mmCIF file with all atom_site columns, C-alpha atoms and ligand atoms in Angstrom:
data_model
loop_
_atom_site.group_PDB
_atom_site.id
_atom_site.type_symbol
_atom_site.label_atom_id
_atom_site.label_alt_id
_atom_site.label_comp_id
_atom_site.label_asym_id
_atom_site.label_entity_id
_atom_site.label_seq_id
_atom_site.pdbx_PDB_ins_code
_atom_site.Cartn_x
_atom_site.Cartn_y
_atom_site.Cartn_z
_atom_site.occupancy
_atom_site.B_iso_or_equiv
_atom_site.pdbx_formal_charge
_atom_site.auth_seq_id
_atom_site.auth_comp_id
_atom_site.auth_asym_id
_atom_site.auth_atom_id
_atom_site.pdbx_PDB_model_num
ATOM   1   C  CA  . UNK N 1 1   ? -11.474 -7.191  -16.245 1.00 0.00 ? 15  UNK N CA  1
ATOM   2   C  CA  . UNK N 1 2   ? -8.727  -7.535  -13.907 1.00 0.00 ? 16  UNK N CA  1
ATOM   3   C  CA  . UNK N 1 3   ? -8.611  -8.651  -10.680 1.00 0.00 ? 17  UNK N CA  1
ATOM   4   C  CA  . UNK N 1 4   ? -6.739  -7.751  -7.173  1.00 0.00 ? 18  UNK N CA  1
ATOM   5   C  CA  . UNK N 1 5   ? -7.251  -7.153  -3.815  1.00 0.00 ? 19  UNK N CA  1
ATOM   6   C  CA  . UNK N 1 6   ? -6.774  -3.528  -2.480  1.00 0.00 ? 20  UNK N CA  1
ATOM   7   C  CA  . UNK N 1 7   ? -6.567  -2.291  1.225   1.00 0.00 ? 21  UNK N CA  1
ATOM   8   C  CA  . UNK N 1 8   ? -7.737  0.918   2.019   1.00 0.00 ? 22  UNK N CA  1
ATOM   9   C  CA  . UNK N 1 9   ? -8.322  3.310   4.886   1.00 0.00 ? 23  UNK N CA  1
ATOM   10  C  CA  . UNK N 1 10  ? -11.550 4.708   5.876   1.00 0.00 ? 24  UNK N CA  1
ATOM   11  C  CA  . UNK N 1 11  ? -9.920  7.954   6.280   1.00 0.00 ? 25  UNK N CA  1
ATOM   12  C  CA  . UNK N 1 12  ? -7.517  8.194   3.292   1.00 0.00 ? 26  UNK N CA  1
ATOM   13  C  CA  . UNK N 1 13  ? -9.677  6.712   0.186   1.00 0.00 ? 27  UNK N CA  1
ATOM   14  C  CA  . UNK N 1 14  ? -7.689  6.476   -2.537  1.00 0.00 ? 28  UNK N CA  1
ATOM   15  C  CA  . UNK N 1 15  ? -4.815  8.404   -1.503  1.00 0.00 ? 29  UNK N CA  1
ATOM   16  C  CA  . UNK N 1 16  ? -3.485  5.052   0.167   1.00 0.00 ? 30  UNK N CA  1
ATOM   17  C  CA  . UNK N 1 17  ? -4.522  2.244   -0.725  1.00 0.00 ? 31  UNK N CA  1
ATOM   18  C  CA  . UNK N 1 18  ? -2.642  -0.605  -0.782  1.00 0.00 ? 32  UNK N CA  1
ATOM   19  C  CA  . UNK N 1 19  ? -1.658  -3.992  -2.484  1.00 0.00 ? 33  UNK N CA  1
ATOM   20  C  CA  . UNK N 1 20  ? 0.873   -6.696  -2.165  1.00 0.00 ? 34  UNK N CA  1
ATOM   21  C  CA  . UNK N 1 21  ? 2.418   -6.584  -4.956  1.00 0.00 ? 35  UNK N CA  1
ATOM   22  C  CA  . UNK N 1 22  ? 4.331   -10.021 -6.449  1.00 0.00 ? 36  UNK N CA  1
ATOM   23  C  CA  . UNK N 1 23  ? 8.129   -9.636  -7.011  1.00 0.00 ? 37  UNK N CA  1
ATOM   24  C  CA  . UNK N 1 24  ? 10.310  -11.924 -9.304  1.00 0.00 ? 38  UNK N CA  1
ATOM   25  C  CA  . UNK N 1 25  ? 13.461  -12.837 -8.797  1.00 0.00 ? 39  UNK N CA  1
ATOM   26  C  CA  . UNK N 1 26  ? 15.054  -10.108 -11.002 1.00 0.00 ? 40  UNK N CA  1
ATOM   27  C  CA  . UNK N 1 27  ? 12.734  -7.823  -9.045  1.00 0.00 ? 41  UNK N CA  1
ATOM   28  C  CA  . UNK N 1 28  ? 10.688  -6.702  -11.430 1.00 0.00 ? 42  UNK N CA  1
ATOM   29  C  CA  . UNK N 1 29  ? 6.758   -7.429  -11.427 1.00 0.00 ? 43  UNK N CA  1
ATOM   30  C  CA  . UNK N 1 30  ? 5.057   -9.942  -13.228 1.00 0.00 ? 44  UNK N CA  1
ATOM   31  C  CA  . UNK N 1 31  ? 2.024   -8.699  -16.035 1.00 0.00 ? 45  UNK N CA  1
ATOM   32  C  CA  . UNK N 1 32  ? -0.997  -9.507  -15.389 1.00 0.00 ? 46  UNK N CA  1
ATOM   33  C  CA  . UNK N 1 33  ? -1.924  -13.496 -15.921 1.00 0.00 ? 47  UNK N CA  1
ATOM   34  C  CA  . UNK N 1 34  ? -4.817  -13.340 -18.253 1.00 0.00 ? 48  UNK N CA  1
ATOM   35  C  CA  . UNK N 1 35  ? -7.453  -16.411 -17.371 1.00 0.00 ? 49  UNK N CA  1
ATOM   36  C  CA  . UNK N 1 36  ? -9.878  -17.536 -20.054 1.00 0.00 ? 50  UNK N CA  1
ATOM   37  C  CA  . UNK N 1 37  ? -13.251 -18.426 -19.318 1.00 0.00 ? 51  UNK N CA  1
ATOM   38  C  CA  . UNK N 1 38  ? -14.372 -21.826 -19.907 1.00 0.00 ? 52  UNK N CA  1
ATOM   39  C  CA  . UNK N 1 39  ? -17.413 -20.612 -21.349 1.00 0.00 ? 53  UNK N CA  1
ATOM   40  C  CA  . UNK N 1 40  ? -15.651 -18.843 -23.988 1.00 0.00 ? 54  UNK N CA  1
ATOM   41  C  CA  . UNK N 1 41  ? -15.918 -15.504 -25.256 1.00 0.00 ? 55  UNK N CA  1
ATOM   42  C  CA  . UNK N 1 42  ? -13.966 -13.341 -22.403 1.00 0.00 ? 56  UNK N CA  1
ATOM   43  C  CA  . UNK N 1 43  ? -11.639 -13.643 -20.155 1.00 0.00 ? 57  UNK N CA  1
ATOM   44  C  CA  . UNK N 1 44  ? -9.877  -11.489 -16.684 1.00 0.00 ? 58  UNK N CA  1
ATOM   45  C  CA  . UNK N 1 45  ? -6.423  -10.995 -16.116 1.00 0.00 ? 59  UNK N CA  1
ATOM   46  C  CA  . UNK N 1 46  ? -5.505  -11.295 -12.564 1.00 0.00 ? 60  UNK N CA  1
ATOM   47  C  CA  . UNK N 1 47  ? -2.887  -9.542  -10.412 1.00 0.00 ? 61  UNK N CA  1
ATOM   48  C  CA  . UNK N 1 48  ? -3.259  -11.119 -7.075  1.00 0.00 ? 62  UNK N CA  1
ATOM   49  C  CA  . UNK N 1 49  ? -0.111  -12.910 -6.277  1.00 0.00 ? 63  UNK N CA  1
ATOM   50  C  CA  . UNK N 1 50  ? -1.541  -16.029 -5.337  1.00 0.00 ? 64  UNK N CA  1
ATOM   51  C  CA  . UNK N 1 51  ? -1.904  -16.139 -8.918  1.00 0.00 ? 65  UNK N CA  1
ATOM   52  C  CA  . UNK N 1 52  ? 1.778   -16.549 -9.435  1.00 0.00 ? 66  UNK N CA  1
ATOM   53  C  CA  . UNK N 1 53  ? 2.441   -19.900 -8.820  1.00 0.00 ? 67  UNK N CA  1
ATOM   54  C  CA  . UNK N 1 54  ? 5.025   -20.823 -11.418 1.00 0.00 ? 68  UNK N CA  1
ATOM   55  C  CA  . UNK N 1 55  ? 1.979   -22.959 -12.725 1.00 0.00 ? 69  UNK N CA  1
ATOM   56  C  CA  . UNK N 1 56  ? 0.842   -23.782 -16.131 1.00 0.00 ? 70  UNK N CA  1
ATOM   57  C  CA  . UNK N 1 57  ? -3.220  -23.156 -17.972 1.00 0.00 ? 71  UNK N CA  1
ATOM   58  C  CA  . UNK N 1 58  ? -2.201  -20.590 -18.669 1.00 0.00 ? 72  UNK N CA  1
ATOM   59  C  CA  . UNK N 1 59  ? 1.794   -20.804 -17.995 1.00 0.00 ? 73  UNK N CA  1
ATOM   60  C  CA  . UNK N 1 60  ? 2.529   -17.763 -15.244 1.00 0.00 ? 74  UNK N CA  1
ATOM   61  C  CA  . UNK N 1 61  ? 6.454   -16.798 -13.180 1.00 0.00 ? 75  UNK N CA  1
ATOM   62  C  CA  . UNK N 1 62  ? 6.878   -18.262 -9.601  1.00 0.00 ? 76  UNK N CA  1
ATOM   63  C  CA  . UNK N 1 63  ? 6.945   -15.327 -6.939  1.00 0.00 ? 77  UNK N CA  1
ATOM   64  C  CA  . UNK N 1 64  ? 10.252  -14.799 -5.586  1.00 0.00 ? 78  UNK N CA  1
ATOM   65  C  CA  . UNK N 1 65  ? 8.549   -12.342 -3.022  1.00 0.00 ? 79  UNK N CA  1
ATOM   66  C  CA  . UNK N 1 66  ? 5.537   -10.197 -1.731  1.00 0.00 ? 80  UNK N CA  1
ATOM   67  C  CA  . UNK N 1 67  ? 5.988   -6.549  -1.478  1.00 0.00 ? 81  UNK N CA  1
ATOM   68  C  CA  . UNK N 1 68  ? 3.275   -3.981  0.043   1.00 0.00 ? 82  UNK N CA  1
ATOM   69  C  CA  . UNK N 1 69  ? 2.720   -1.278  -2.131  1.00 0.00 ? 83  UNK N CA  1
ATOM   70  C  CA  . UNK N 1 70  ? 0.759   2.036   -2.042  1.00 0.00 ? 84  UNK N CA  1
ATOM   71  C  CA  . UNK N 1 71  ? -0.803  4.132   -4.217  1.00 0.00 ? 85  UNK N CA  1
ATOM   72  C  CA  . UNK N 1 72  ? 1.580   6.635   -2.388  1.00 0.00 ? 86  UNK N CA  1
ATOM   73  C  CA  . UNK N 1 73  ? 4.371   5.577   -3.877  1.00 0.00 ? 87  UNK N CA  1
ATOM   74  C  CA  . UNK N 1 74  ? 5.432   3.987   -0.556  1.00 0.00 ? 88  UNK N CA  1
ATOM   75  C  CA  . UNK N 1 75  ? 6.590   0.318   -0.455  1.00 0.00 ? 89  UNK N CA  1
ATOM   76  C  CA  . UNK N 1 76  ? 7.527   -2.229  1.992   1.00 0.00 ? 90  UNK N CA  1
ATOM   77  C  CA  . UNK N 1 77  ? 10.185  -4.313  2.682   1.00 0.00 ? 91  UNK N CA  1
ATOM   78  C  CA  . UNK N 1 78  ? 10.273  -8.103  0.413   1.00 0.00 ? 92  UNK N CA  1
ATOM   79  C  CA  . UNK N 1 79  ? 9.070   -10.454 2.106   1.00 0.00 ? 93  UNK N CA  1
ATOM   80  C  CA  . UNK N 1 80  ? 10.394  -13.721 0.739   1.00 0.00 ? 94  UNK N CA  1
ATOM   81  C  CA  . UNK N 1 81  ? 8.163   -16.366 -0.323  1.00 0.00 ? 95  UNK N CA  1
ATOM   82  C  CA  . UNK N 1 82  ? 9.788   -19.890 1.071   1.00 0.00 ? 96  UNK N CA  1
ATOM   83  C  CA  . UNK N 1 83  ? 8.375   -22.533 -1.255  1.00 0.00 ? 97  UNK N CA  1
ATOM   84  C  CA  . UNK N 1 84  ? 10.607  -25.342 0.332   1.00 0.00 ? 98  UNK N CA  1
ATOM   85  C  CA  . UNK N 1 85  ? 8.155   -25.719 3.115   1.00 0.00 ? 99  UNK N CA  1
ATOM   86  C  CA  . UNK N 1 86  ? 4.815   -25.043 0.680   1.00 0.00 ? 100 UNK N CA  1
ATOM   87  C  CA  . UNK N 1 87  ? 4.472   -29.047 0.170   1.00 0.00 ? 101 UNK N CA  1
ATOM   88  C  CA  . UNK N 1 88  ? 1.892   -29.619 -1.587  1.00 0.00 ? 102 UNK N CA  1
ATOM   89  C  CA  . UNK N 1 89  ? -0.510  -26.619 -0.553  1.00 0.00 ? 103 UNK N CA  1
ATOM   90  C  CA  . UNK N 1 90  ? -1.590  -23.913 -3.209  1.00 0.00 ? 104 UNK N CA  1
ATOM   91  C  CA  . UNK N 1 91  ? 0.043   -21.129 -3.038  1.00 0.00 ? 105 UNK N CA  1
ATOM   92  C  CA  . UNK N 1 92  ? -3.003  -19.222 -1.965  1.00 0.00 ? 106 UNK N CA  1
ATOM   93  C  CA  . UNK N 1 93  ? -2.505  -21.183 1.444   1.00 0.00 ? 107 UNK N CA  1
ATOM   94  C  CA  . UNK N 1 94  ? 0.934   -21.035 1.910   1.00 0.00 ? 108 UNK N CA  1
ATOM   95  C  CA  . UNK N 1 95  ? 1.259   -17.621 1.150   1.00 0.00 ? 109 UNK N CA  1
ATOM   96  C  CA  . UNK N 1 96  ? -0.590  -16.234 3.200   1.00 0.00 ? 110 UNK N CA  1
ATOM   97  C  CA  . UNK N 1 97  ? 1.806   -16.024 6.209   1.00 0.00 ? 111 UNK N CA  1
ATOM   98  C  CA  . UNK N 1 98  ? 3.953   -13.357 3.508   1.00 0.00 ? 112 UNK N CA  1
ATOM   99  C  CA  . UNK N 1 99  ? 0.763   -11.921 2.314   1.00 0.00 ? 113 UNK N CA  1
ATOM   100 C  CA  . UNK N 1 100 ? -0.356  -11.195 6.119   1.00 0.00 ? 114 UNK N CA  1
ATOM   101 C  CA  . UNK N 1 101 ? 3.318   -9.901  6.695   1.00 0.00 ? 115 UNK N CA  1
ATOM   102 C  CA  . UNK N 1 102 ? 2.951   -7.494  3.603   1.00 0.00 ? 116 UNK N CA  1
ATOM   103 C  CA  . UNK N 1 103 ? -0.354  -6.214  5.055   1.00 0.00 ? 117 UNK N CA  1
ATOM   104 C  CA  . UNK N 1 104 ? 1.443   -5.584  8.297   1.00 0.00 ? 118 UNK N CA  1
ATOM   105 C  CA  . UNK N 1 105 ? 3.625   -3.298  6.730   1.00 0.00 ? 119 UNK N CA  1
ATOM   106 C  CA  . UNK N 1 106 ? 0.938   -1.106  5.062   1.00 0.00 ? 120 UNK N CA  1
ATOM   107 C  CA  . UNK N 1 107 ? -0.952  -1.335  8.543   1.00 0.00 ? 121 UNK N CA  1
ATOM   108 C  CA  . UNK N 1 108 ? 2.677   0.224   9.800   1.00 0.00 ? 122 UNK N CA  1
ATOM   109 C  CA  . UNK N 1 109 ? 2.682   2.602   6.624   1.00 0.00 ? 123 UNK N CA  1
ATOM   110 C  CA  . UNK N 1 110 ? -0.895  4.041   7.822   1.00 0.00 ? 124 UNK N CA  1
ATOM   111 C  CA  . UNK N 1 111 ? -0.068  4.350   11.207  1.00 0.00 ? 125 UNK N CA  1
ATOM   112 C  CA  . UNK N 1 112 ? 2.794   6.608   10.418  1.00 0.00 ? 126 UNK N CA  1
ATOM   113 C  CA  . UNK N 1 113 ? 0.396   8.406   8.018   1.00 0.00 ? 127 UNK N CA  1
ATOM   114 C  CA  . UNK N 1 114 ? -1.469  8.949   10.735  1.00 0.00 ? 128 UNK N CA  1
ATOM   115 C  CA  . UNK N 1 115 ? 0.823   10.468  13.344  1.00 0.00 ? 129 UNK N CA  1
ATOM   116 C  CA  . UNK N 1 116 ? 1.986   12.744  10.651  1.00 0.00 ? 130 UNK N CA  1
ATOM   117 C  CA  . UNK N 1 117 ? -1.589  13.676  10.178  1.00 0.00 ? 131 UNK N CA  1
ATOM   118 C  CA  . UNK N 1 118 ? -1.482  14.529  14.028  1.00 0.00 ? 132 UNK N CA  1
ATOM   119 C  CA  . UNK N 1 119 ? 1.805   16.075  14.518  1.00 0.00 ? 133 UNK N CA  1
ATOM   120 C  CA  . UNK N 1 120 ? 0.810   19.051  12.115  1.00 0.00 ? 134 UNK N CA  1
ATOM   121 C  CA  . UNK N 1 121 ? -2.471  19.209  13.421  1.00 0.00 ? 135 UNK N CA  1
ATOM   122 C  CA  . UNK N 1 122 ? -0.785  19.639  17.399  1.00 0.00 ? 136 UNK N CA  1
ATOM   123 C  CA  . UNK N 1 123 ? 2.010   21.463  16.073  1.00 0.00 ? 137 UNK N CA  1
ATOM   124 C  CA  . UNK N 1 124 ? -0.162  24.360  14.576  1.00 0.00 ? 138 UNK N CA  1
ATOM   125 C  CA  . UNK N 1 125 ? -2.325  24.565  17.328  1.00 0.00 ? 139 UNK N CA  1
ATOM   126 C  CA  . UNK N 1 126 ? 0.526   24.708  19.819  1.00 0.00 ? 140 UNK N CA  1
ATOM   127 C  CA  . UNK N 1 127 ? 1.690   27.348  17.634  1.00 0.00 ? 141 UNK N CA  1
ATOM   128 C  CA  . UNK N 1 128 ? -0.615  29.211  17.249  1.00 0.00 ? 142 UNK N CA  1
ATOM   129 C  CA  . UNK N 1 129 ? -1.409  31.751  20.173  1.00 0.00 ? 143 UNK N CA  1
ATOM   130 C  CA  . UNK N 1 130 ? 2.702   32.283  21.230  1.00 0.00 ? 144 UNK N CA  1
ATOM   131 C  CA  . UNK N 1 131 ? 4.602   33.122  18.095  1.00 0.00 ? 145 UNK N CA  1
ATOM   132 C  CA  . UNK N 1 132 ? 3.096   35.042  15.899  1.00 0.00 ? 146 UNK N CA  1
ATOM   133 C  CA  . UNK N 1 133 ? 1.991   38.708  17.105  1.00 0.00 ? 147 UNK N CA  1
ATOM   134 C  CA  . UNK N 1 134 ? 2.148   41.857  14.597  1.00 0.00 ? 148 UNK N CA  1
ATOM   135 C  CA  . UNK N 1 135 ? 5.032   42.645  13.397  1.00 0.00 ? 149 UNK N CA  1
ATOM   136 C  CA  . UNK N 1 136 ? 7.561   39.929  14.658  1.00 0.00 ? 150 UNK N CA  1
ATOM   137 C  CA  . UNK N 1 137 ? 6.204   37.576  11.890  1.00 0.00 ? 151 UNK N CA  1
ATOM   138 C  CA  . UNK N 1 138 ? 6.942   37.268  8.321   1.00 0.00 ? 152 UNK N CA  1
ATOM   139 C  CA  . UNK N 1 139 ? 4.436   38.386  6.087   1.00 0.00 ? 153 UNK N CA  1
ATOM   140 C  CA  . UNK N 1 140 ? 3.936   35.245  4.407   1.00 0.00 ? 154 UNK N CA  1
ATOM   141 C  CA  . UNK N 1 141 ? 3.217   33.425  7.866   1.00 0.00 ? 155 UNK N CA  1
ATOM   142 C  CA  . UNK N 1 142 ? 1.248   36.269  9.239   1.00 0.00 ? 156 UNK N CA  1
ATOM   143 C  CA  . UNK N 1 143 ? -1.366  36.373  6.724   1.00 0.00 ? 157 UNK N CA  1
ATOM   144 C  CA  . UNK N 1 144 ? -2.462  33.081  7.611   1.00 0.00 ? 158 UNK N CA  1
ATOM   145 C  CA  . UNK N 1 145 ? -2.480  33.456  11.470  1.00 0.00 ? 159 UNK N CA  1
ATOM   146 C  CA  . UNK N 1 146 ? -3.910  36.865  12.215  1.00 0.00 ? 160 UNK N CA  1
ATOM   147 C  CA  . UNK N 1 147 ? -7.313  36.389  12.513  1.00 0.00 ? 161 UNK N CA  1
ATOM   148 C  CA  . UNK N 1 148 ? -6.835  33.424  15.027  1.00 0.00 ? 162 UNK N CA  1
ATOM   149 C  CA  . UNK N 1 149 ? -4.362  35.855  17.170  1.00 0.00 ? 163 UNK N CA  1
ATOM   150 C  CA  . UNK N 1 150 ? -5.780  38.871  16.452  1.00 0.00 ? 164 UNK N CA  1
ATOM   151 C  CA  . UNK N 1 151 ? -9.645  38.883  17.495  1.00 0.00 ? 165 UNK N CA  1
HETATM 152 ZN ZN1 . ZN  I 2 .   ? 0.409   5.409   1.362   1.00 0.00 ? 387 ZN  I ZN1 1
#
């Protein structure tokens, strides 16, 4: 079993769906830390970067920083976790001012999603009626568009 935390959009479903993501300082990403039960018998491995404490039981790499990632392909900027001011707090408490910045950037990541999801949407129906009458369009183009201009 393995455990995260995943953003998604109503409208895009698993198309985008987002993460932060845990960055060493090599900048490659840590596995999975795998947590026994105390019961015995199985265990989960767990992805979420609070996870990734540089702690010990069972021994797991200190984030360097928190990325946003898609299942897009897209990322975000590092954000870089500052453990000088952490004190004494868990991770988990402290980072969630980079964790909240992370999930800004996917918010920002959507939101140009979106306006691209617009644009062609505008643009086609702008275009529509005006350019494309028999015979000044390519064939390719007009095959889509006739019956809009046509009837
Ligand atoms: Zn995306």
């Amino acid at each position: 079993m393995e455990k995260d935390e995943i953003w998604t959009s109503e409208e895009y479903g698993t198309s985008h769906q987002g993460r932060v993501a845990t960055l060493l300082e090599d900048g490659s990403g840590p596995k999975p830390v795998y947590f026994d039960s105390n019961s015995g018998g199985f265990g989960w491995e767990v992805r979420h970067w609070s996870v990734y404490d540089g702690g010990t039981h069972p021994q797991r790499p200190q984030a360097h920083a928190l990325q946003a990632q898609c299942s897009c392909g897209w990322q975000g900027e590092p954000r870089i976790v500052d453990w000088t001011t952490a004190g004494d707090l868990p991770f988990r408490e402290h980072g969630w001012e980079t964790a909240g910045e992370c999930q800004d950037d996917w918010d920002r990541h959507i939101t140009v999603v979106d306006a691209h999801a617009i644009d062609s949407t505008t643009l086609a129906t702008a275009k529509g009626p005006h350019c494309f009458h028999r015979g000044e369009v390519e064939p390719r183009v007009r095959s889509v568009w006739e019956p809009v201009v046509l009837r």
